Coordinates of C-alpha atoms in Angstrom, one line a residue:
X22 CA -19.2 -10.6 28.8
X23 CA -18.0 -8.9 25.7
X24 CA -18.8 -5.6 24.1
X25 CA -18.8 -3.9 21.1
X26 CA -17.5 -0.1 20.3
X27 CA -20.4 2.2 21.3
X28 CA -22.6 -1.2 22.6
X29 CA -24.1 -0.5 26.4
X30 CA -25.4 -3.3 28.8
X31 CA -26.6 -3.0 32.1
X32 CA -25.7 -5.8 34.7
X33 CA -28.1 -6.3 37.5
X34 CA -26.1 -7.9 41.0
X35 CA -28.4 -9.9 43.3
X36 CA -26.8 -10.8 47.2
X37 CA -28.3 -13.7 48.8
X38 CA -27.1 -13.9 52.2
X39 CA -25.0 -16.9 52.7
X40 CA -23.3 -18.2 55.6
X41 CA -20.2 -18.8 54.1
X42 CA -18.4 -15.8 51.5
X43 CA -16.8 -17.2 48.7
X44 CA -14.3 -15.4 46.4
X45 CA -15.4 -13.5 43.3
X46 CA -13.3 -12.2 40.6
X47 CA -14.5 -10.4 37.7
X48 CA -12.6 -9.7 34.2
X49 CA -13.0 -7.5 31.4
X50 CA -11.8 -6.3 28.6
X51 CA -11.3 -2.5 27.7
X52 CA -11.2 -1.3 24.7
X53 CA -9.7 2.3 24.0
X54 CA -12.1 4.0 22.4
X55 CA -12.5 8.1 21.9
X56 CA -16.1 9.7 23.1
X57 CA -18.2 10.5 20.1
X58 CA -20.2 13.8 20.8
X59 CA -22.3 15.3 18.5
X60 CA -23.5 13.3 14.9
X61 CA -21.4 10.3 13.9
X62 CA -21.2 6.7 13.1
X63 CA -19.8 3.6 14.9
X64 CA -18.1 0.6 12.9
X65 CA -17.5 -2.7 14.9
X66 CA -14.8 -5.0 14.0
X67 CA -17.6 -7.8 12.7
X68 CA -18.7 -4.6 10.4
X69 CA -15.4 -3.7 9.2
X70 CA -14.5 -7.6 8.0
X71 CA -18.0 -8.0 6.2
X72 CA -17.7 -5.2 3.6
X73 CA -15.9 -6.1 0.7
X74 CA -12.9 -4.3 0.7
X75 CA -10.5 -4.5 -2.7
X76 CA -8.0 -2.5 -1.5
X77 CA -8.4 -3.8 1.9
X78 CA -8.7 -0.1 2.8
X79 CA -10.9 1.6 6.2
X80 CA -12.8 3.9 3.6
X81 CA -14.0 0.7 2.5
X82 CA -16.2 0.3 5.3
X83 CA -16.8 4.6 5.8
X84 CA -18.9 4.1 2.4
X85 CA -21.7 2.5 3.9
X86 CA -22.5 6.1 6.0
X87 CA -25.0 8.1 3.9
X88 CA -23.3 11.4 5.6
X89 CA -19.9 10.4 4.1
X90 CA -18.6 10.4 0.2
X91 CA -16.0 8.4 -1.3
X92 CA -14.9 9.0 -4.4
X93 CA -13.0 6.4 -6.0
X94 CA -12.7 8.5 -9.5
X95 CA -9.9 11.2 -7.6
X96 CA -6.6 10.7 -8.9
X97 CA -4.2 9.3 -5.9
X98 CA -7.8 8.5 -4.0
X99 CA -10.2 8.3 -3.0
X100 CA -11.1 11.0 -1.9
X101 CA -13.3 11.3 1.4
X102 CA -15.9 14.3 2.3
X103 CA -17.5 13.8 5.4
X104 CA -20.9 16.1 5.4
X105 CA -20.0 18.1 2.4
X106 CA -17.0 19.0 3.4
X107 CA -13.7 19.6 1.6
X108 CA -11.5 16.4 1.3
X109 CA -8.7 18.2 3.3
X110 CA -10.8 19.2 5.9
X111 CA -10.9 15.7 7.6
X112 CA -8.2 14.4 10.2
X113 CA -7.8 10.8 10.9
X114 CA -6.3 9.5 14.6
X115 CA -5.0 6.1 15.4
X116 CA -6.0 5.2 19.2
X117 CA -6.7 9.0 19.6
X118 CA -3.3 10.1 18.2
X119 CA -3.3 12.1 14.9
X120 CA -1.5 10.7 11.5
X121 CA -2.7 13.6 9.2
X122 CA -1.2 14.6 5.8
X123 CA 0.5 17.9 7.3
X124 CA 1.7 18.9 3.7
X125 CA -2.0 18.7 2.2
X126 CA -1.1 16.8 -0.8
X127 CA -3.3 13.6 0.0
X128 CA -6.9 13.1 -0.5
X129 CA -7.3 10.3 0.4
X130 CA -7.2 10.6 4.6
X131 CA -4.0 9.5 5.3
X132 CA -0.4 10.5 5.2
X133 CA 0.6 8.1 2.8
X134 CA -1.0 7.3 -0.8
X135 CA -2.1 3.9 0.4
X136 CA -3.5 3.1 3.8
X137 CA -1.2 3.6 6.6
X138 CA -2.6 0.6 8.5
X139 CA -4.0 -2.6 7.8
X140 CA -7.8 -3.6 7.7
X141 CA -6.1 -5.8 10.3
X142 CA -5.1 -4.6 12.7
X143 CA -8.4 -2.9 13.3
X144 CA -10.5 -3.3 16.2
X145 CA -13.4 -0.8 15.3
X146 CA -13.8 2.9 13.8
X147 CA -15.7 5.5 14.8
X148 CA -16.5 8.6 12.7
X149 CA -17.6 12.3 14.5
X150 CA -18.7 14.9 12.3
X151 CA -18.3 18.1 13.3
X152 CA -18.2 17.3 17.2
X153 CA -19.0 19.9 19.8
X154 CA -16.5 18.6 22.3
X155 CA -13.5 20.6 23.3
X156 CA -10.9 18.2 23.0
X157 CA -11.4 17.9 19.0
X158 CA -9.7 19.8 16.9
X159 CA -7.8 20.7 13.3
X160 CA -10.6 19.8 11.2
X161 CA -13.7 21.3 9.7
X162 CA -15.4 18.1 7.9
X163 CA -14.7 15.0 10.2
X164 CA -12.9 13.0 12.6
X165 CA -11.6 9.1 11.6
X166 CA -10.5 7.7 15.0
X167 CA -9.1 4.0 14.1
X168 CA -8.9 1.6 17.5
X169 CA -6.3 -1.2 16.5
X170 CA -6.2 -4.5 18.3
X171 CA -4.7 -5.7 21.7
X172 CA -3.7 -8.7 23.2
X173 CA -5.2 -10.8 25.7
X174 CA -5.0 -13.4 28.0
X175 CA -5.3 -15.9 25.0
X176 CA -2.6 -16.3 22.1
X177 CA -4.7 -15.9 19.3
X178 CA -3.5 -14.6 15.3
X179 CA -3.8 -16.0 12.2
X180 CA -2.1 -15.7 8.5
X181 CA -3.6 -14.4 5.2
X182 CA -2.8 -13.9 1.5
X183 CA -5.2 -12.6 -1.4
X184 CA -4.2 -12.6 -5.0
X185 CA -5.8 -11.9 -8.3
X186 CA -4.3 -11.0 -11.9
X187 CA -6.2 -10.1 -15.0
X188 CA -7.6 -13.9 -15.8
X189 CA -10.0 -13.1 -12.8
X190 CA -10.4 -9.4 -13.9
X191 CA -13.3 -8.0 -16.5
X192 CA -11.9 -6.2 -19.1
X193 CA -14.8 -4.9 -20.9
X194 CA -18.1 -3.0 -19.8
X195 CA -20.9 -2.4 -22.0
X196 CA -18.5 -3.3 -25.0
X197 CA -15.8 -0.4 -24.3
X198 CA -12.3 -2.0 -23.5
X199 CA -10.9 -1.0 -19.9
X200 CA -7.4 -1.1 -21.1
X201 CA -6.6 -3.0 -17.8
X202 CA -4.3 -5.4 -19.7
X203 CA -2.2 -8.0 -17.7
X204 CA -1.2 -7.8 -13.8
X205 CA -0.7 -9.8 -11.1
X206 CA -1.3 -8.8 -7.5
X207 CA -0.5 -9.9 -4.4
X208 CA -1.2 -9.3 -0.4
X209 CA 0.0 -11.2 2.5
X210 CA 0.6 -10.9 6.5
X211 CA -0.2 -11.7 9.9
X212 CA -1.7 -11.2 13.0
X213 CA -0.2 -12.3 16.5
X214 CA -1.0 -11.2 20.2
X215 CA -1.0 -12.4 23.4
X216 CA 0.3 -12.3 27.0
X217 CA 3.8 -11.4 27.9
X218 CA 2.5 -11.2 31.8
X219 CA -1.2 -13.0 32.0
X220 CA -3.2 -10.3 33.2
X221 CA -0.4 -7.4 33.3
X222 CA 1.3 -7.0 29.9
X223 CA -0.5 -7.8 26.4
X224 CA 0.8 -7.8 22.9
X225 CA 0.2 -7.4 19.5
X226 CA 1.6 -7.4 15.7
X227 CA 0.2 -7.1 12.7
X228 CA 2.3 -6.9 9.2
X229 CA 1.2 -6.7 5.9
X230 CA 3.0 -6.6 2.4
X231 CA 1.2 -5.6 -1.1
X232 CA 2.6 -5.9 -4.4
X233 CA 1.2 -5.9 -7.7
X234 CA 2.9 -6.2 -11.4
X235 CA 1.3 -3.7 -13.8
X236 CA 1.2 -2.3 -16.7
X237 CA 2.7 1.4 -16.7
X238 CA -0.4 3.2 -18.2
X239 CA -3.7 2.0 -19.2
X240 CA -4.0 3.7 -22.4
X241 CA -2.7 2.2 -25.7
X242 CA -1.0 4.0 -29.1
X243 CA -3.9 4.0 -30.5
X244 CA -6.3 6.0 -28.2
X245 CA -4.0 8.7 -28.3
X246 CA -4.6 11.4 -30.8
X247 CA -2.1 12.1 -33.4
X248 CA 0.1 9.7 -32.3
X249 CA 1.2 6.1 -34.2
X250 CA 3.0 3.5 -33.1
X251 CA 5.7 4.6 -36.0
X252 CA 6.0 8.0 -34.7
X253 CA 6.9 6.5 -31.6
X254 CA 9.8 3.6 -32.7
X255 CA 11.7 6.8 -34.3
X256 CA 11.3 8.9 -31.4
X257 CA 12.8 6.2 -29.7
X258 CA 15.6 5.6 -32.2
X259 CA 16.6 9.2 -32.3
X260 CA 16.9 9.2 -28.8
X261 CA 19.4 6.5 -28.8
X262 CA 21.5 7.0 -31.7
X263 CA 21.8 10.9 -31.5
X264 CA 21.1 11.6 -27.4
X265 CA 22.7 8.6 -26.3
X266 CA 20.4 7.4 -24.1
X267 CA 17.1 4.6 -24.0
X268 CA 13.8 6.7 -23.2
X269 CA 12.1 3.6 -22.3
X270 CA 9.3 2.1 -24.2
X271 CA 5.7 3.5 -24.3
X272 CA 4.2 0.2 -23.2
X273 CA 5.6 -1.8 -20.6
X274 CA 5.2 -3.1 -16.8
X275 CA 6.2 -1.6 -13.1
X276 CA 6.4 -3.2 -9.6
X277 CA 4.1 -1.3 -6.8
X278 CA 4.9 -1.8 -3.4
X279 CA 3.5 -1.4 0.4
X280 CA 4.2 -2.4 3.2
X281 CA 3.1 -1.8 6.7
X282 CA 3.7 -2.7 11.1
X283 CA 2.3 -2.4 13.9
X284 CA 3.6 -3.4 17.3
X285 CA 1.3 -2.5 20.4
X286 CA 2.0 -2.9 23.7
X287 CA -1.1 -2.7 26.5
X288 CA 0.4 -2.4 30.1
X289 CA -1.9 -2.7 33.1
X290 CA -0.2 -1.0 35.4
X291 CA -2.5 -1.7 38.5
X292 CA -6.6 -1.3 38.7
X293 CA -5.9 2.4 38.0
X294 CA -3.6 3.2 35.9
X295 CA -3.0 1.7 32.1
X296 CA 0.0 2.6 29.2
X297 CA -0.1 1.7 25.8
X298 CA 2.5 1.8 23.8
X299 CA 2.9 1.5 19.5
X300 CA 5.3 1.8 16.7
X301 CA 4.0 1.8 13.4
X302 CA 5.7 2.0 10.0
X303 CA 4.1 2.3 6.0
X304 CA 6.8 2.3 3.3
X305 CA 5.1 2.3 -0.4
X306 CA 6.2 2.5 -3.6
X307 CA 4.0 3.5 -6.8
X308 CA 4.4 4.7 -10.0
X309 CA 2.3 7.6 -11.7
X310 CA 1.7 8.7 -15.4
X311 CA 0.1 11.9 -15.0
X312 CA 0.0 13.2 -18.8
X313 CA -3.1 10.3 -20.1
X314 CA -3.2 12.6 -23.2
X315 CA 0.1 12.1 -24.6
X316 CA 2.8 9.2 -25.5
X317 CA 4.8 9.0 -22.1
X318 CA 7.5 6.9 -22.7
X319 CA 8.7 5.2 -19.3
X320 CA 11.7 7.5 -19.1
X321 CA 9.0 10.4 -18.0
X322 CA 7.4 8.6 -15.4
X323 CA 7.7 8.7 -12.3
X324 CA 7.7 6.8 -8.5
X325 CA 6.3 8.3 -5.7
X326 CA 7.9 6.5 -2.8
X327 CA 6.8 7.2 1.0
X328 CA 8.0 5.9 4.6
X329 CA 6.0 6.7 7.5
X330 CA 7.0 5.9 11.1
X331 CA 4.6 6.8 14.0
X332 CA 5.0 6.5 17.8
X333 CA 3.1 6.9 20.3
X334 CA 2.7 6.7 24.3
X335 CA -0.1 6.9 25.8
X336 CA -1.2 6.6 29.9
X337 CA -4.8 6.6 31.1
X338 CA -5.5 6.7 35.1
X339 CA -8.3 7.2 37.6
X340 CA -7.3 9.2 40.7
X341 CA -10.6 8.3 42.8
X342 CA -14.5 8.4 41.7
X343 CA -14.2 11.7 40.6
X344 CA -10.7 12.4 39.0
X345 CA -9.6 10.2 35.7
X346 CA -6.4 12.0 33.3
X347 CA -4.9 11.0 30.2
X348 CA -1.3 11.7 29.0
X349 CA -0.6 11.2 25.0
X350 CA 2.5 11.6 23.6
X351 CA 3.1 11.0 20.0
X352 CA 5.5 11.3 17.2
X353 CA 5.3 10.9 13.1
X354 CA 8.0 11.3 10.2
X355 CA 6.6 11.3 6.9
X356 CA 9.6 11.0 3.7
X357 CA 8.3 11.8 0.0
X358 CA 10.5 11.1 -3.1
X359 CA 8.6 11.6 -6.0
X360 CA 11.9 10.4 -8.4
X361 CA 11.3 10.1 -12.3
X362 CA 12.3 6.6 -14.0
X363 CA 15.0 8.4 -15.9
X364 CA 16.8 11.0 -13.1
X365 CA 19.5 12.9 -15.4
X366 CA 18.4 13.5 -18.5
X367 CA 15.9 16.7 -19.5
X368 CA 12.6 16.4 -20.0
X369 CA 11.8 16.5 -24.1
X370 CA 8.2 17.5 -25.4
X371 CA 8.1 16.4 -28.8
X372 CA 5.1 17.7 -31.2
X373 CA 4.1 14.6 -34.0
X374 CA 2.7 16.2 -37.4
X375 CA -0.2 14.7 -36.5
X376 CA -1.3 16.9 -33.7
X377 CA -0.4 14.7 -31.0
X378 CA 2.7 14.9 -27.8
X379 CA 5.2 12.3 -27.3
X380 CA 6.9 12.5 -23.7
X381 CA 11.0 11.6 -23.0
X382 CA 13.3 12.1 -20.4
X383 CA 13.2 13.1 -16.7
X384 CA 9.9 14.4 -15.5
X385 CA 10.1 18.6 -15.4
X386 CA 8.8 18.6 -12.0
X387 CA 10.8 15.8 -10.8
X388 CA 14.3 17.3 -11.4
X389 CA 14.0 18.5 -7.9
X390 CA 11.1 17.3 -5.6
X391 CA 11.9 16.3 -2.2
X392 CA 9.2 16.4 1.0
X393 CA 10.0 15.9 4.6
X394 CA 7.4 16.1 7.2
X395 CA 7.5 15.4 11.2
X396 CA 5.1 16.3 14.2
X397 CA 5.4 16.1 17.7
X398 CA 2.5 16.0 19.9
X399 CA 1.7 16.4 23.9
X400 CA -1.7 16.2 25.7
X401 CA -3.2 16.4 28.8
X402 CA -6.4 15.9 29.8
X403 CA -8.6 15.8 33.4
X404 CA -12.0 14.7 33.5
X405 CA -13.4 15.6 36.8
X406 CA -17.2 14.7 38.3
X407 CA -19.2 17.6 40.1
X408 CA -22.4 16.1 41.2
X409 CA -24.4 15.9 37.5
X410 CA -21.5 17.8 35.7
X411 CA -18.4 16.3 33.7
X412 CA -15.8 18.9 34.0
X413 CA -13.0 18.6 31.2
X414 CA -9.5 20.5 31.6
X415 CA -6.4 20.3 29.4
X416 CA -3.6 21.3 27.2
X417 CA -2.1 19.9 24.0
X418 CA 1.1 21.2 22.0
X419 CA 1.3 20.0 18.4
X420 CA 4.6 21.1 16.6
X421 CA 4.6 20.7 12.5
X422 CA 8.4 20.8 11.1
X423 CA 8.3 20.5 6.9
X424 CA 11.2 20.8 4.7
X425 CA 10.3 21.0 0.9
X426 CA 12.3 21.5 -2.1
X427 CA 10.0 21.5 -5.3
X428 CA 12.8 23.1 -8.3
X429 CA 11.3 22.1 -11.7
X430 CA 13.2 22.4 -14.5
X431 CA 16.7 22.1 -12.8
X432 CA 17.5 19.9 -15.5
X433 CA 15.9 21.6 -18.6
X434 CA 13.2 20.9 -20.4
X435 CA 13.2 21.1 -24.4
X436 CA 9.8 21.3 -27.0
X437 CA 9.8 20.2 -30.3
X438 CA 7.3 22.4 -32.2
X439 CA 9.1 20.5 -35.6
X440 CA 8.4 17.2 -34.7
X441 CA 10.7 14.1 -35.5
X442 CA 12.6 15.9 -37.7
X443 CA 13.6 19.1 -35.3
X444 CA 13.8 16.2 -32.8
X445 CA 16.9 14.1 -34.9
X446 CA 18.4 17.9 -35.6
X447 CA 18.3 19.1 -32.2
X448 CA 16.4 22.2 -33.3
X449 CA 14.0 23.1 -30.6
X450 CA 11.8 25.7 -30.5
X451 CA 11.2 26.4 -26.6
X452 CA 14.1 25.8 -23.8
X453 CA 12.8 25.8 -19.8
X454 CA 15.0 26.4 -17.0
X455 CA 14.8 26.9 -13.7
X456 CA 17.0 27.2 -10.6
X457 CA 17.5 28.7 -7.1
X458 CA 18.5 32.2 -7.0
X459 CA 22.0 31.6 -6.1
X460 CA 21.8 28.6 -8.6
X461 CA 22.8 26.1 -6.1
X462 CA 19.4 23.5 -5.9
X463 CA 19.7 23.1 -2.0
X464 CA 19.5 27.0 -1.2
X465 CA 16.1 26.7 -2.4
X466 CA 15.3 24.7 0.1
X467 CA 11.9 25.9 2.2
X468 CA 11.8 25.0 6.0
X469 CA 9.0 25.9 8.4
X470 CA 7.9 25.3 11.6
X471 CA 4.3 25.7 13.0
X472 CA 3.7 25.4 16.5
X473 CA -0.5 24.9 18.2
X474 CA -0.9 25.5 22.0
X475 CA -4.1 24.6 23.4
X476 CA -5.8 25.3 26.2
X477 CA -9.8 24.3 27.4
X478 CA -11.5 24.4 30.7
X479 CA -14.8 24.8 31.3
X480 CA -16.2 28.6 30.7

């Protein structure tokens, strides 16, 4: 018998007296699953594979819920509200442990710009909005509780690979050209679990790598206002015959990268007691162009490159009828470099006489910009059974440890009200600056430290 997330089935047992007893064993599967009290919405694994998926992202499937809102046009998206809410007011769990953005620079539900696990390595998702039970907390809008897979009895896993590139790609709508121009992309993995011990110790592994070659910005010369493609051959010549260095053409390609693991671990320990155990790592690399109004040459840009690794330990036990616990214990490092293509020059803002802005050098607010997250997390939890009553105890510490150093302008930043000209005579008409106080970059280093204790019990 097999059942899906949130499915119920009632088994009727018939005894036939027999002269002779013979041996029965039952089996089942469990599947770890946090209760959903209040409004919400289930997804089963059959669910989750038959949405299309580009991105082969979970928000994918969250779409479908009337309650929910994904918005695909949020720069570093999409962007989820879950019943109206603010899209920072949502937390997402992996089997019951969190993997929020601490920092609250991601809107897109996860700690990392892309998703932190793949589609997968997912056995079902469940969504509670605004539950009334105790033992949620740290968000306003919703909770996205992912249940990755397990292994069984049975070796079972499978390979996959995906590609597209812009032959297979629209590039028009309605007449208007996209701008897409030419890419190729890539994703590939696999799946494996199994039994180490047949009916004691399960595994599983999922891994999944994405890349995809594209161009640097969508736009072209010509959709930009007051800028031509001469204006920007000079600027480019100036650069490298009186600054000495090569600010990168305006037009040209990048690599994007992500990759992601998970290794899972299911321990039956006896019929009481169960552990679960997973590592998990995301490590991506993109590349962003955040001024769409002006001529960035690639020198500006800039990668935003992320690792996240996430453990977790987890032990789930039933004293007797009445008494059942759970013990969580998890951990997760989040690294941000946000590094511009160019990392030592200043950043120059040059004004063309025809009204437009051609960008060169290191990104202003890239000079500097270094963020470091980690959390550490402890629960307890007793569920207890008084005649009609569920009685839930517990306690959970949660400690949040971020280190951030955002200095723009460490490296100067210089405008060109003349144009070309001022630009070739190094006669600027606006210098930036900026610095710690004691003018050393590291002292301006911000640390901090937030600790939650928790305590419920029935009032």
């Amino acid at each position: 018998m097999y059942l899906e997330l949130g499915e119920t089935e009632v088994v009727e047992l018939f005894v036939t007296p027999v002269t002779t007893m013979e041996e029965v064993t039952v089996t089942a599967t469990q599947t770890l699953q946090e209760l959903r009290v209040g409004a919400g919405r289930d997804f089963s694994q059959r669910t989750i594979s038959g949405i299309p998926s580009v991105s082969r992202d979970f928000v994918s499937t969250l779409s479908i819920d009337p309650s929910i809102l994904v918005d695909n046009s949020v720069a570093r998206g999409p962007a989820i509200s879950i019943a109206g809410q603010n899209l920072r007011y949502n937390s997402v769990t992996i089997d019951g442990v969190a993997q929020n953005d601490n920092f609250g620079l991601s809107k897109n539900a996860s700690a990392t710009q892309r998703t932190p696990i793949s589609i997968d390595a997912i056995e079902a998702l469940n969504v509670n909005v605004a539950p009334y039970d105790v033992t949620y907390g740290g968000f306003i809008g919703g909770n996205i509780n992912i249940v990755t897979k397990s292994g069984t009895n049975e070796f079972h896993g499978g390979v996959f690979g995906f590609t597209t590139d812009a032959g297979k790609t629209g590039n028009r709508s309605r007449g208007a050209d996209l701008g897409i121009g030419e890419f190729e992309e890539e994703t590939f993995g696999f799946t494996v679990g199994g039994p180490i011990i047949k009916n004691k110790l399960f595994f599983f592994i999922n891994y999944e790598k994405f890349e995809t070659t594209r161009p640097t910005n969508a736009q072209t010369i010509g959709n930009i206002v007051g800028v031509t493609q001469a204006d920007v051959d000079r600027a480019i010549s100036i650069f490298q015959s009186e600054y000495g260095f090569a600010p990168g053409k305006f037009a040209t390609s990048d690599v994007d990268e992500d990759e992601k693991t998970l290794i899972k671990l299911d321990w039956d320990i006896n019929d009481n007691h169960r552990a679960v155990i997973a590592y998990q790592q995301a490590e991506g690399d993109v590349l962003f162009d955040d001024f769409t109004d002006a001529a960035t040459l690639n020198s500006s840009r800039y990668n935003i490159n992320e690792k996240m690794d996430a453990n977790s330990f987890q032990l789930f036990s039933n004293w007797n009828d009445r008494l059942s616990t759970e013990f969580k214990y998890g951990t997760k490092t989040v690294e941000n470099r946000q590094v511009s293509i160019d990392s030592s020059t200043p950043a120059y803002h040059i004004f063309t006489a025809g009204g437009g802005i051609i960008n060169a050098g290191g990104d202003q607010f890239r000079h500097n910009n270094l963020l470091d997250n980690e959390s550490e997390v402890i629960r307890l939890k007793a569920d207890y059974i008084m005649g009609d009553h569920l009685l839930t105890f517990g306690y959970e510490t949660e400690e949040e440890k971020t280190a951030n150093t955002f200095v723009p302008f460490t490296r100067g930043q210089y405008w060109f009200f003349g144009g070309l000209d001022a630009l070739e005579n190094r006669e600027w008409g606006l210098t930036l600056y900026g610095n710690s106080t004691t003018g050393v970059v590291a002292d301006a280093v911000g640390r901090f430290t937030l600790t939650t204790n928790s305590l419920f019990y029935p009032g």
